[in-house]
mmCIF file of N, CA and C in Angstrom:
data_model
loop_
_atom_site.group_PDB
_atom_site.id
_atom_site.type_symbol
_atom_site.label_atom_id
_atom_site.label_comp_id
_atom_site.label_asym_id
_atom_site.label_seq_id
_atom_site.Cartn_x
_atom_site.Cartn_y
_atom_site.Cartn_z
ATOM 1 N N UNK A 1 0.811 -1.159 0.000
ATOM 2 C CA UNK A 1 0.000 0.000 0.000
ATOM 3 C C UNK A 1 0.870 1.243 0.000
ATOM 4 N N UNK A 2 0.352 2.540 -0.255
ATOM 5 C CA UNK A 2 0.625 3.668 -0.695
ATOM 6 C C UNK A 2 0.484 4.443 0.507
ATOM 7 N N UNK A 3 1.219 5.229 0.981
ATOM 8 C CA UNK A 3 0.819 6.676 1.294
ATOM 9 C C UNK A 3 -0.078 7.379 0.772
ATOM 10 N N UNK A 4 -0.138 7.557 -0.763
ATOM 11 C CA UNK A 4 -0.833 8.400 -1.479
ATOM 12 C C UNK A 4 -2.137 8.483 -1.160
ATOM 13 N N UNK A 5 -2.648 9.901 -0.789
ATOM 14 C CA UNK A 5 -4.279 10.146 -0.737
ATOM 15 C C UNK A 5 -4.679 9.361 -1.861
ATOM 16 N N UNK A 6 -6.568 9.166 -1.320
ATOM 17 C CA UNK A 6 -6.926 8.302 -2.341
ATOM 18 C C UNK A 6 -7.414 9.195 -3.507
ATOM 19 N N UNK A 7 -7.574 8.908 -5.129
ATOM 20 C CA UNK A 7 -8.300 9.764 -5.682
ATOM 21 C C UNK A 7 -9.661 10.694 -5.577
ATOM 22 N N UNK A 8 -9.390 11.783 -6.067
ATOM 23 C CA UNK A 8 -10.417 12.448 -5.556
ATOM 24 C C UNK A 8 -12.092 11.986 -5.931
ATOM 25 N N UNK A 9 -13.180 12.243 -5.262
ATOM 26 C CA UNK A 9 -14.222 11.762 -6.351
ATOM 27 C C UNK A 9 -14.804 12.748 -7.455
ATOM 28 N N UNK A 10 -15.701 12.042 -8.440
ATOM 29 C CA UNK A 10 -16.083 13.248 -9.629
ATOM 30 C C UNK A 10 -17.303 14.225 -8.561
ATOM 31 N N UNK A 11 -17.260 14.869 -9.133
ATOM 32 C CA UNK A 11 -17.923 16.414 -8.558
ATOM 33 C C UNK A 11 -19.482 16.000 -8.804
ATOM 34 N N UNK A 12 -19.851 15.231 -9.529
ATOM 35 C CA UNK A 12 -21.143 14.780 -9.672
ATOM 36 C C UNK A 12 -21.758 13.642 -8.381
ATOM 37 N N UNK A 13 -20.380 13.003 -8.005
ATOM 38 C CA UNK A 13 -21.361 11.859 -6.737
ATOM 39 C C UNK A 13 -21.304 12.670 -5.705
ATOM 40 N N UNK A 14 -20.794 13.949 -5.558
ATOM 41 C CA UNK A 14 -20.912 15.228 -4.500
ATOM 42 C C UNK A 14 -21.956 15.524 -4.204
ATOM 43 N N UNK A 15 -22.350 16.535 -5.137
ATOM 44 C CA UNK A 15 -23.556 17.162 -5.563
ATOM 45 C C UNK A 15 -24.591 15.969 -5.152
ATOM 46 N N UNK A 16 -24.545 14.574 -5.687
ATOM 47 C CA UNK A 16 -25.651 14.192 -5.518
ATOM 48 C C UNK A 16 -25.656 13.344 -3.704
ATOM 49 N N UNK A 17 -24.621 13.515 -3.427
ATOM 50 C CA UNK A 17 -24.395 13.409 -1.561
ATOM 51 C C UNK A 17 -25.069 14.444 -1.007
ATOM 52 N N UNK A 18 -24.603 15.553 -1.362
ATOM 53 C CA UNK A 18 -25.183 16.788 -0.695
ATOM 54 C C UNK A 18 -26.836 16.549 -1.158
ATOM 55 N N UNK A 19 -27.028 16.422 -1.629
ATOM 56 C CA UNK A 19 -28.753 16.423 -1.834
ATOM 57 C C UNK A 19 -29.074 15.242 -1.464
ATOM 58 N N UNK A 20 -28.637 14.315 -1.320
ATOM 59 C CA UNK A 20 -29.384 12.973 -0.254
ATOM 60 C C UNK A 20 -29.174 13.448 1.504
ATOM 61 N N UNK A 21 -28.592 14.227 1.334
ATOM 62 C CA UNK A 21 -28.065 14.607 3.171
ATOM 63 C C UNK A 21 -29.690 15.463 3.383
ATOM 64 N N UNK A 22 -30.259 16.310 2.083
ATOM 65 C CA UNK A 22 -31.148 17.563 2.593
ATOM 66 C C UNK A 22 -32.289 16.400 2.718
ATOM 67 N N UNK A 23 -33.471 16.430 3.817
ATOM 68 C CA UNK A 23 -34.799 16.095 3.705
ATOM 69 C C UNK A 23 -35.652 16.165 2.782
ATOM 70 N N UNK A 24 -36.062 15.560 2.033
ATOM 71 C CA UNK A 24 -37.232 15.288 1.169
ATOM 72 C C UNK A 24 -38.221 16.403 0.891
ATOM 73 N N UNK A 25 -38.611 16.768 2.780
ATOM 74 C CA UNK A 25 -39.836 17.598 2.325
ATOM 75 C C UNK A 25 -38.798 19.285 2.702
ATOM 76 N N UNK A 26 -37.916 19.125 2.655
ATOM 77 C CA UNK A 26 -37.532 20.237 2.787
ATOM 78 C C UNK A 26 -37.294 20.873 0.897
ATOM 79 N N UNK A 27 -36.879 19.962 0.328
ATOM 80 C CA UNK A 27 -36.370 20.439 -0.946
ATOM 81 C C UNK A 27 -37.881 20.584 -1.698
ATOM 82 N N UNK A 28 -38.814 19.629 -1.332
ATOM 83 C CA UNK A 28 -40.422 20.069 -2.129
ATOM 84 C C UNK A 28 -40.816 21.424 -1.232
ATOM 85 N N UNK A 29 -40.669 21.918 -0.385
ATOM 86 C CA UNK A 29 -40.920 23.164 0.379
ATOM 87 C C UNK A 29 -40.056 23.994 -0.617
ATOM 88 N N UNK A 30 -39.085 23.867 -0.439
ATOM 89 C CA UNK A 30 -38.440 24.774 -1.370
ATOM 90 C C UNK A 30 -39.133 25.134 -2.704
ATOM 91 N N UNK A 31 -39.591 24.004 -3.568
ATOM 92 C CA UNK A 31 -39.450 24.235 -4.960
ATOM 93 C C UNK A 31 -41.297 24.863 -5.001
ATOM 94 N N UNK A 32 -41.244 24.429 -3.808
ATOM 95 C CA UNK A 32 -42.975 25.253 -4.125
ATOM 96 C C UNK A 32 -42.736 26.594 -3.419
ATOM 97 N N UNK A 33 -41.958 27.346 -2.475
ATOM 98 C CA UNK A 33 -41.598 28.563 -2.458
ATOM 99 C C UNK A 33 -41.743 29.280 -4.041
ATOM 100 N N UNK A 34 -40.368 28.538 -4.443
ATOM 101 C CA UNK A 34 -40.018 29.192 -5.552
ATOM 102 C C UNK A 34 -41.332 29.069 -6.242
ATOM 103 N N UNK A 35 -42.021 28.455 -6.624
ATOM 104 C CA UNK A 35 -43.241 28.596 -7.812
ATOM 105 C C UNK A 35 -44.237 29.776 -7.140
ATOM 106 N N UNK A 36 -44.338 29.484 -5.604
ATOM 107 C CA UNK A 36 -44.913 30.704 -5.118
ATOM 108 C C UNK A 36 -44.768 32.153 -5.647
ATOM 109 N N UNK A 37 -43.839 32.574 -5.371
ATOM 110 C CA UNK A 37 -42.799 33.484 -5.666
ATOM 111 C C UNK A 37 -42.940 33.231 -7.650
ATOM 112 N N UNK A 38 -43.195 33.041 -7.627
ATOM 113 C CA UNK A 38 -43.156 33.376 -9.576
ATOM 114 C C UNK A 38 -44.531 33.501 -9.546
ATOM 115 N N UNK A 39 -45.739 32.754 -9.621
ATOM 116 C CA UNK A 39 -46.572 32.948 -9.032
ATOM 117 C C UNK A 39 -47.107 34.242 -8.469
ATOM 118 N N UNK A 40 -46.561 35.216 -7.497
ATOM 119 C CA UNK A 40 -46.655 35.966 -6.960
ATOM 120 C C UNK A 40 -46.523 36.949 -7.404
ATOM 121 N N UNK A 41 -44.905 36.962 -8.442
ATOM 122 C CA UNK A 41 -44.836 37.968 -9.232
ATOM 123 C C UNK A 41 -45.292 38.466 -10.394
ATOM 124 N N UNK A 42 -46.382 37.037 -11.154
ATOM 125 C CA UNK A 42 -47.028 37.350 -12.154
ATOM 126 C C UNK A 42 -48.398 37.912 -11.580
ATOM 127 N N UNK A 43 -48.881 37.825 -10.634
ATOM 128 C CA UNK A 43 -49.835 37.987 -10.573
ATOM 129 C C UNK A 43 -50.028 39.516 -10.235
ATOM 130 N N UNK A 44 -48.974 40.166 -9.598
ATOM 131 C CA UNK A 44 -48.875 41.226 -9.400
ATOM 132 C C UNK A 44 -48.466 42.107 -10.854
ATOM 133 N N UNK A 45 -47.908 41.818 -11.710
ATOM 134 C CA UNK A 45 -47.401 42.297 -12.838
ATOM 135 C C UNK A 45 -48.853 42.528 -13.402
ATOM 136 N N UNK A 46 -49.452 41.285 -13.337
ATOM 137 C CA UNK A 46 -51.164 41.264 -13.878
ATOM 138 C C UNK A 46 -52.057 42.781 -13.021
ATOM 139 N N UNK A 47 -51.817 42.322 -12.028
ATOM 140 C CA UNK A 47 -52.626 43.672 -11.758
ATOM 141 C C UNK A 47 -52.549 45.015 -11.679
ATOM 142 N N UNK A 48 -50.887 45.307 -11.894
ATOM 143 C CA UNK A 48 -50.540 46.626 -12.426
ATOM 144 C C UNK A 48 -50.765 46.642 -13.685
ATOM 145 N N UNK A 49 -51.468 45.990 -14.511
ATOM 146 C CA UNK A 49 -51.111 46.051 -16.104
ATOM 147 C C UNK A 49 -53.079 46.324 -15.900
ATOM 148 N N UNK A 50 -53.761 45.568 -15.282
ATOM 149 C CA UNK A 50 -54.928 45.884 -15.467
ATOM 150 C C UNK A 50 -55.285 47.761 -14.787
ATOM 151 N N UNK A 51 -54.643 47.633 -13.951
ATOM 152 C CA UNK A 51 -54.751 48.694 -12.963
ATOM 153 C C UNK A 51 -54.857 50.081 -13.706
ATOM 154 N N UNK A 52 -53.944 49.830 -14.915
ATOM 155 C CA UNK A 52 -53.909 51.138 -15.642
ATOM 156 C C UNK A 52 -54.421 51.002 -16.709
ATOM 157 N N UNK A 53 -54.498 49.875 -17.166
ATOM 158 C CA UNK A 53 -55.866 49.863 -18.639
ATOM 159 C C UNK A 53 -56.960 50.253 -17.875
ATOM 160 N N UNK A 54 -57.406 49.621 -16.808
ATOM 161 C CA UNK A 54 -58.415 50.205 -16.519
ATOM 162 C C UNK A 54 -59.008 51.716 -16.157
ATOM 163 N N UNK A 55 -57.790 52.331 -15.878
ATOM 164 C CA UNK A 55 -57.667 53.813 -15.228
ATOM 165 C C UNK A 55 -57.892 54.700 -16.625
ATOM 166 N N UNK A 56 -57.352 54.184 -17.967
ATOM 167 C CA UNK A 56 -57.550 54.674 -19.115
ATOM 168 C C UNK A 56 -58.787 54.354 -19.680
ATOM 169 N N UNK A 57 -59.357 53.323 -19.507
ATOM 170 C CA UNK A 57 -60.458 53.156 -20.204
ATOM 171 C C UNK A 57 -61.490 53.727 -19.804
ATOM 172 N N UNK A 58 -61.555 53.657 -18.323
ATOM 173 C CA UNK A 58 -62.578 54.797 -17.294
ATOM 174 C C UNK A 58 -62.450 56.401 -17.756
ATOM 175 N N UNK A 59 -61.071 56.666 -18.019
ATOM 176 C CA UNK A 59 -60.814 58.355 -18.495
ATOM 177 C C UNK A 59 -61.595 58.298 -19.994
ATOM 178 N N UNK A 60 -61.555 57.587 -20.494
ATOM 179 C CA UNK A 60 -61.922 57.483 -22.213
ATOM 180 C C UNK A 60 -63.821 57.301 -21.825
ATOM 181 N N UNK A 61 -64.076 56.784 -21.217
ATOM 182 C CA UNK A 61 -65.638 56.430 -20.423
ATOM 183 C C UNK A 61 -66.267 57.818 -20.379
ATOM 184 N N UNK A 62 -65.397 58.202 -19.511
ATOM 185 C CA UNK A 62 -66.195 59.074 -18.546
ATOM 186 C C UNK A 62 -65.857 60.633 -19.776
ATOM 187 N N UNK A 63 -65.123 60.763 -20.746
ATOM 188 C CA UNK A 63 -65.146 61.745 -21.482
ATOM 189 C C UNK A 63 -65.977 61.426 -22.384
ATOM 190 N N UNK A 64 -66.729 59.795 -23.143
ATOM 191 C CA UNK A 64 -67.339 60.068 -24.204
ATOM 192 C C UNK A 64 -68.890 60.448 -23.134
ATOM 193 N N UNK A 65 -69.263 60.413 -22.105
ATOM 194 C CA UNK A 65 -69.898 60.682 -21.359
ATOM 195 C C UNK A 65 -70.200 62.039 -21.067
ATOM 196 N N UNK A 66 -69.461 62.891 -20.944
ATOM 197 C CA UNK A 66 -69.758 64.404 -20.780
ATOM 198 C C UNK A 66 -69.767 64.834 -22.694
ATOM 199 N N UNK A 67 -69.694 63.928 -23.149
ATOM 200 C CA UNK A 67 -69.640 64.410 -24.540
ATOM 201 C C UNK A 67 -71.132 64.135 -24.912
ATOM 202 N N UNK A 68 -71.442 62.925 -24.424
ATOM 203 C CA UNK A 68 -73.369 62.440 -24.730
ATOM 204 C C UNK A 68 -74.000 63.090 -23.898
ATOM 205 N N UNK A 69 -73.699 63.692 -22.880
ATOM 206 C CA UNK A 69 -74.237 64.583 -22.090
ATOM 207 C C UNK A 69 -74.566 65.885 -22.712
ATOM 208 N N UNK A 70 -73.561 66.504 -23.594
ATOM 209 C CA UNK A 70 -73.394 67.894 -24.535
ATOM 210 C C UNK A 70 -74.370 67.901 -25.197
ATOM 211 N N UNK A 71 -74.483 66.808 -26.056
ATOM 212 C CA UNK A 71 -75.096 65.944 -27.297
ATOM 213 C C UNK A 71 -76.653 66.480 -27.030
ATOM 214 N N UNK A 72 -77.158 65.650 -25.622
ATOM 215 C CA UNK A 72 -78.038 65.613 -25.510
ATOM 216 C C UNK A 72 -78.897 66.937 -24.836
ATOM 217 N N UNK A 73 -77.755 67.771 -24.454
ATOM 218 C CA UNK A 73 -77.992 69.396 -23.907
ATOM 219 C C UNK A 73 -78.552 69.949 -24.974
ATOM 220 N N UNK A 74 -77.575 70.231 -26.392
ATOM 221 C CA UNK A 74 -78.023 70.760 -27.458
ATOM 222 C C UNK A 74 -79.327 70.326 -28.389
ATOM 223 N N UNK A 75 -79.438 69.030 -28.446
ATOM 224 C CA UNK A 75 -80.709 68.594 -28.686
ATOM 225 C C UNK A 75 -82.019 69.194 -27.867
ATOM 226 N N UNK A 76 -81.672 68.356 -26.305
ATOM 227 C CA UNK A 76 -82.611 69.852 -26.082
ATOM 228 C C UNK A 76 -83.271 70.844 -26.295
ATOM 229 N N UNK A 77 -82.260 71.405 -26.174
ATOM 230 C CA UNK A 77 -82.543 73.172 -26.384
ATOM 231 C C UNK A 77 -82.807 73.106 -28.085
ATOM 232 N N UNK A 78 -82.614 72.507 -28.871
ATOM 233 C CA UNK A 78 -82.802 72.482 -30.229
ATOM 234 C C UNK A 78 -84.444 71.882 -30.171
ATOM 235 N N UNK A 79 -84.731 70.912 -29.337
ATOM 236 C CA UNK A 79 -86.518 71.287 -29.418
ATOM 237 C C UNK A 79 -86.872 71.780 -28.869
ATOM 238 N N UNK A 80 -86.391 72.292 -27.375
ATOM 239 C CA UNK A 80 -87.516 73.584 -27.086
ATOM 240 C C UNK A 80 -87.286 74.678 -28.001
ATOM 241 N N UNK A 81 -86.490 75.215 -28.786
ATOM 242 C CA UNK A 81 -85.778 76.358 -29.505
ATOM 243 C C UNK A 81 -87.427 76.428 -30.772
ATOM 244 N N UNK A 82 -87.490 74.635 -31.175
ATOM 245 C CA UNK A 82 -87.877 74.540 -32.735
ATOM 246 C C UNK A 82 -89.448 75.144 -32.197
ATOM 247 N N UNK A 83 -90.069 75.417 -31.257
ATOM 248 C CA UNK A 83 -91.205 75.795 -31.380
ATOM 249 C C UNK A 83 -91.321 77.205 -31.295
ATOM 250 N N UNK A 84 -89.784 78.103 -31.132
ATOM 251 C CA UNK A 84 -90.263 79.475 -30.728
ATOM 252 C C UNK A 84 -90.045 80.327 -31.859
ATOM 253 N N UNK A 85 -91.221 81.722 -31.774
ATOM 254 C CA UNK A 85 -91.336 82.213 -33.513
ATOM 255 C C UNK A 85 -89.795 82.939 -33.719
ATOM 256 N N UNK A 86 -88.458 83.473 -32.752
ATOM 257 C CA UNK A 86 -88.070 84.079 -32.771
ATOM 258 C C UNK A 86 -86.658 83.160 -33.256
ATOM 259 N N UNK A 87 -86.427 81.926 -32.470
ATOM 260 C CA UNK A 87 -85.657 81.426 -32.746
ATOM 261 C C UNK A 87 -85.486 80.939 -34.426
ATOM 262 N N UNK A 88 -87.247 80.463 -34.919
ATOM 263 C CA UNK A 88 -87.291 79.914 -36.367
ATOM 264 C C UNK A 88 -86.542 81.146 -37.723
ATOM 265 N N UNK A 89 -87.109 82.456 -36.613
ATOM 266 C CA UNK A 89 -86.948 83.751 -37.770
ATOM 267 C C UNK A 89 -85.830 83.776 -37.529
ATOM 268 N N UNK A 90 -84.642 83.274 -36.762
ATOM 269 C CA UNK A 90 -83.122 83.568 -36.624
ATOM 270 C C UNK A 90 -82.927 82.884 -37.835
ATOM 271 N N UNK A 91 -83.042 81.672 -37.966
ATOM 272 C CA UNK A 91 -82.910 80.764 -38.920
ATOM 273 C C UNK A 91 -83.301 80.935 -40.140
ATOM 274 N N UNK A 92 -84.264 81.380 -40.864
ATOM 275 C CA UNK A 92 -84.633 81.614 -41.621
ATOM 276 C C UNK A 92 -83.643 82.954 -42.334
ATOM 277 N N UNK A 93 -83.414 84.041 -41.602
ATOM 278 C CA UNK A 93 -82.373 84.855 -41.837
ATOM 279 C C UNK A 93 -81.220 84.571 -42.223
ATOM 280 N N UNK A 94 -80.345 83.485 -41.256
ATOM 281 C CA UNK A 94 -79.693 82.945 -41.372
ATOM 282 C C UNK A 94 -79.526 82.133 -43.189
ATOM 283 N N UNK A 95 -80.183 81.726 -43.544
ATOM 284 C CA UNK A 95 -80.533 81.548 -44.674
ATOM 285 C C UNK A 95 -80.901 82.398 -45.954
ATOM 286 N N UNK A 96 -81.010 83.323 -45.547
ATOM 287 C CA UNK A 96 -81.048 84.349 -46.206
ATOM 288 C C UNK A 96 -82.472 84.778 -46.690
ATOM 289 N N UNK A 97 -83.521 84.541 -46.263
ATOM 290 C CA UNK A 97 -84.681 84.822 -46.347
ATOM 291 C C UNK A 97 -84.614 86.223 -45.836
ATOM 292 N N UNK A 98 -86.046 87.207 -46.068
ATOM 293 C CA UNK A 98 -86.313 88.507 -45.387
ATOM 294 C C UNK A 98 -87.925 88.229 -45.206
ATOM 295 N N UNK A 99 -87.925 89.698 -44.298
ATOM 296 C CA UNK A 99 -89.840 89.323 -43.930
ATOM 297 C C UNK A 99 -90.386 89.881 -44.774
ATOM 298 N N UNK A 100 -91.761 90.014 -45.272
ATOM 299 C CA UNK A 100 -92.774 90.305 -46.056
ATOM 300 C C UNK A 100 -92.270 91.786 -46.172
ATOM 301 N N UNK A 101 -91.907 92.504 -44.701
ATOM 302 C CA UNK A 101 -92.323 93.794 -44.789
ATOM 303 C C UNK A 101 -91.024 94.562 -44.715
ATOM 304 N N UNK A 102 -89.932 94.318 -44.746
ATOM 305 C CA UNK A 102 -89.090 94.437 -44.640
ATOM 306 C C UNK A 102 -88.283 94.466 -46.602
ATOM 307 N N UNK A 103 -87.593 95.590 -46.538
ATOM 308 C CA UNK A 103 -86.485 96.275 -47.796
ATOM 309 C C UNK A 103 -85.418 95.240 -47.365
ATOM 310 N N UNK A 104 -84.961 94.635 -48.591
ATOM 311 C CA UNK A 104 -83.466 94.107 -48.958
ATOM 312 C C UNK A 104 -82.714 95.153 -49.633
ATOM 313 N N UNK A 105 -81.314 96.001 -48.619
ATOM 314 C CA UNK A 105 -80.268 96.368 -49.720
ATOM 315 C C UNK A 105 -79.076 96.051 -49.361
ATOM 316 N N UNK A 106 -78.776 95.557 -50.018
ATOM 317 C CA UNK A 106 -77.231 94.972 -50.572
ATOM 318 C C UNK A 106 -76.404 95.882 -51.369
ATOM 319 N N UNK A 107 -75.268 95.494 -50.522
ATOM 320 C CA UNK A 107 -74.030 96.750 -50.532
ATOM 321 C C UNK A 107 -73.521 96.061 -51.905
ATOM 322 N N UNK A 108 -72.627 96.935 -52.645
ATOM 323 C CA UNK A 108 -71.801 95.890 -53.951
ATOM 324 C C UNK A 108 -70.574 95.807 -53.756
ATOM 325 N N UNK A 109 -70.000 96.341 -52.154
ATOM 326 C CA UNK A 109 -68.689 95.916 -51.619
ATOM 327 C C UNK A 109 -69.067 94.815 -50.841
ATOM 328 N N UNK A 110 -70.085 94.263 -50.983
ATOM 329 C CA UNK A 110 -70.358 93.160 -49.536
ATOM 330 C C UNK A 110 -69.917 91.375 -50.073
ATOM 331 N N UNK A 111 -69.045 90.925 -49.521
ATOM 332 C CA UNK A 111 -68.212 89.776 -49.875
ATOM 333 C C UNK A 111 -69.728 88.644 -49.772
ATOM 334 N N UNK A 112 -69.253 88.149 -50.878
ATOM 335 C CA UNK A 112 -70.450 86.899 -51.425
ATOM 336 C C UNK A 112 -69.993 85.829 -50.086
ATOM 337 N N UNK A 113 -71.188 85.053 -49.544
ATOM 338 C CA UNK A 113 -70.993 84.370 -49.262
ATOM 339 C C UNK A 113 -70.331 83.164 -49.478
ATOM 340 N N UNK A 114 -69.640 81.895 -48.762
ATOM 341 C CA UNK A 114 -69.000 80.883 -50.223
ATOM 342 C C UNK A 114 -70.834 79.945 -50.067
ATOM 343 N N UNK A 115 -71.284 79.687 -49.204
ATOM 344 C CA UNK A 115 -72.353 78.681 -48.885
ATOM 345 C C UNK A 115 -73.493 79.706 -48.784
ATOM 346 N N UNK A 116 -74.631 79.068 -49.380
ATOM 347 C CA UNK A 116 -76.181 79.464 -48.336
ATOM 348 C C UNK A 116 -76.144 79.376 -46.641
ATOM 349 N N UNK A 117 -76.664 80.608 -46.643
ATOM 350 C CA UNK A 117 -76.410 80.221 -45.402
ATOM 351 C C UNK A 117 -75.259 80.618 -44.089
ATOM 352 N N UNK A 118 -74.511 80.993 -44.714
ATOM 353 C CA UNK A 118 -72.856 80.862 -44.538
ATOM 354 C C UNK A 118 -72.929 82.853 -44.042
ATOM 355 N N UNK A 119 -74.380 83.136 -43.417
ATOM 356 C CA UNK A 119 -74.417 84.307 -42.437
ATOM 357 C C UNK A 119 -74.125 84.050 -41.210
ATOM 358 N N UNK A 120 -74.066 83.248 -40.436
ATOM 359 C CA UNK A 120 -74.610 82.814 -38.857
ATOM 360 C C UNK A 120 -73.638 81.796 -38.404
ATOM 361 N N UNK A 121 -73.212 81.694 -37.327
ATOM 362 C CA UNK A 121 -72.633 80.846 -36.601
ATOM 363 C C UNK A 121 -72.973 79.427 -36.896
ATOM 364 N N UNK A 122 -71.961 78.166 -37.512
ATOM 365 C CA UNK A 122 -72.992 76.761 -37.319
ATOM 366 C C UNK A 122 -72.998 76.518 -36.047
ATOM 367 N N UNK A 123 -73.750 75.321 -35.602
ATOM 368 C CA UNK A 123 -74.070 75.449 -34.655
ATOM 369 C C UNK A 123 -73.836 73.505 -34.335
ATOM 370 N N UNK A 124 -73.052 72.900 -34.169
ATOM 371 C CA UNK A 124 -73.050 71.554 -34.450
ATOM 372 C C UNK A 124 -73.811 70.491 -33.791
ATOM 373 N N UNK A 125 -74.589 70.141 -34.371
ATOM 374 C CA UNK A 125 -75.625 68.912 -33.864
ATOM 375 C C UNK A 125 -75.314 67.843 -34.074
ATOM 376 N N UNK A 126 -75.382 66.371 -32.826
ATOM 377 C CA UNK A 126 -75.001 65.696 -32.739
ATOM 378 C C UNK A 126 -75.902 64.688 -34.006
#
């Protein structure tokens, strides 16, 4: 016999010593940590991702909302408006009509309209 230490072993029957030494349910504790933990972090990624679609889609909501709200202001007032004699004769002017009793004179510096109509403010209806 030899003096000589004995050869060393391969690094693989190590590794697999060291993991027969750890407990069973310690290493399944472990590996379900870890899935926890991934797990955990998707789910949170998920709800910051909803968190702000949702915060945008509510802003986009709530503006076509004050917009159907407008919509429905001007309508409104566009039928109580359509029954009154003063509002119809705006319109009619607007158009370029005159009353029965009433002189048309027209200047010959006065810029042509491009449209009928095209006296008066539009007025945009939904």
């Amino acid at each position: 016999m030899t003096d000589a230490p004995p050869p060393p072993r391969p690094a693989r029957r190590a590794w697999w010593r060291r993991v027969q030494r750890l407990p069973l349910s310690m290493m399944v504790a472990s590996v379900l940590a870890a899935l926890g933990i991934v797990q955990l972090s998707f789910q949170l990624g998920h709800m910051a991702y909803r968190s702000v679609t949702w915060s945008a889609e509510t802003r986009q909501t709530l503006a076509r909302v004050a917009a159907l709200e407008q919509d429905a202001r001007v309508l409104r007032d566009a039928i109580r408006a359509a029954n009154d004699p003063a509002y119809l004769e705006q319109l009619a002017r607007c158009e370029g009509y005159v009353g029965a009793n009433e002189k048309l004179i027209v200047s010959s510096d006065a810029p042509t309209p491009r449209f009928p109509g095209d006296n008066c403010k539009a007025l945009r209806v939904p």
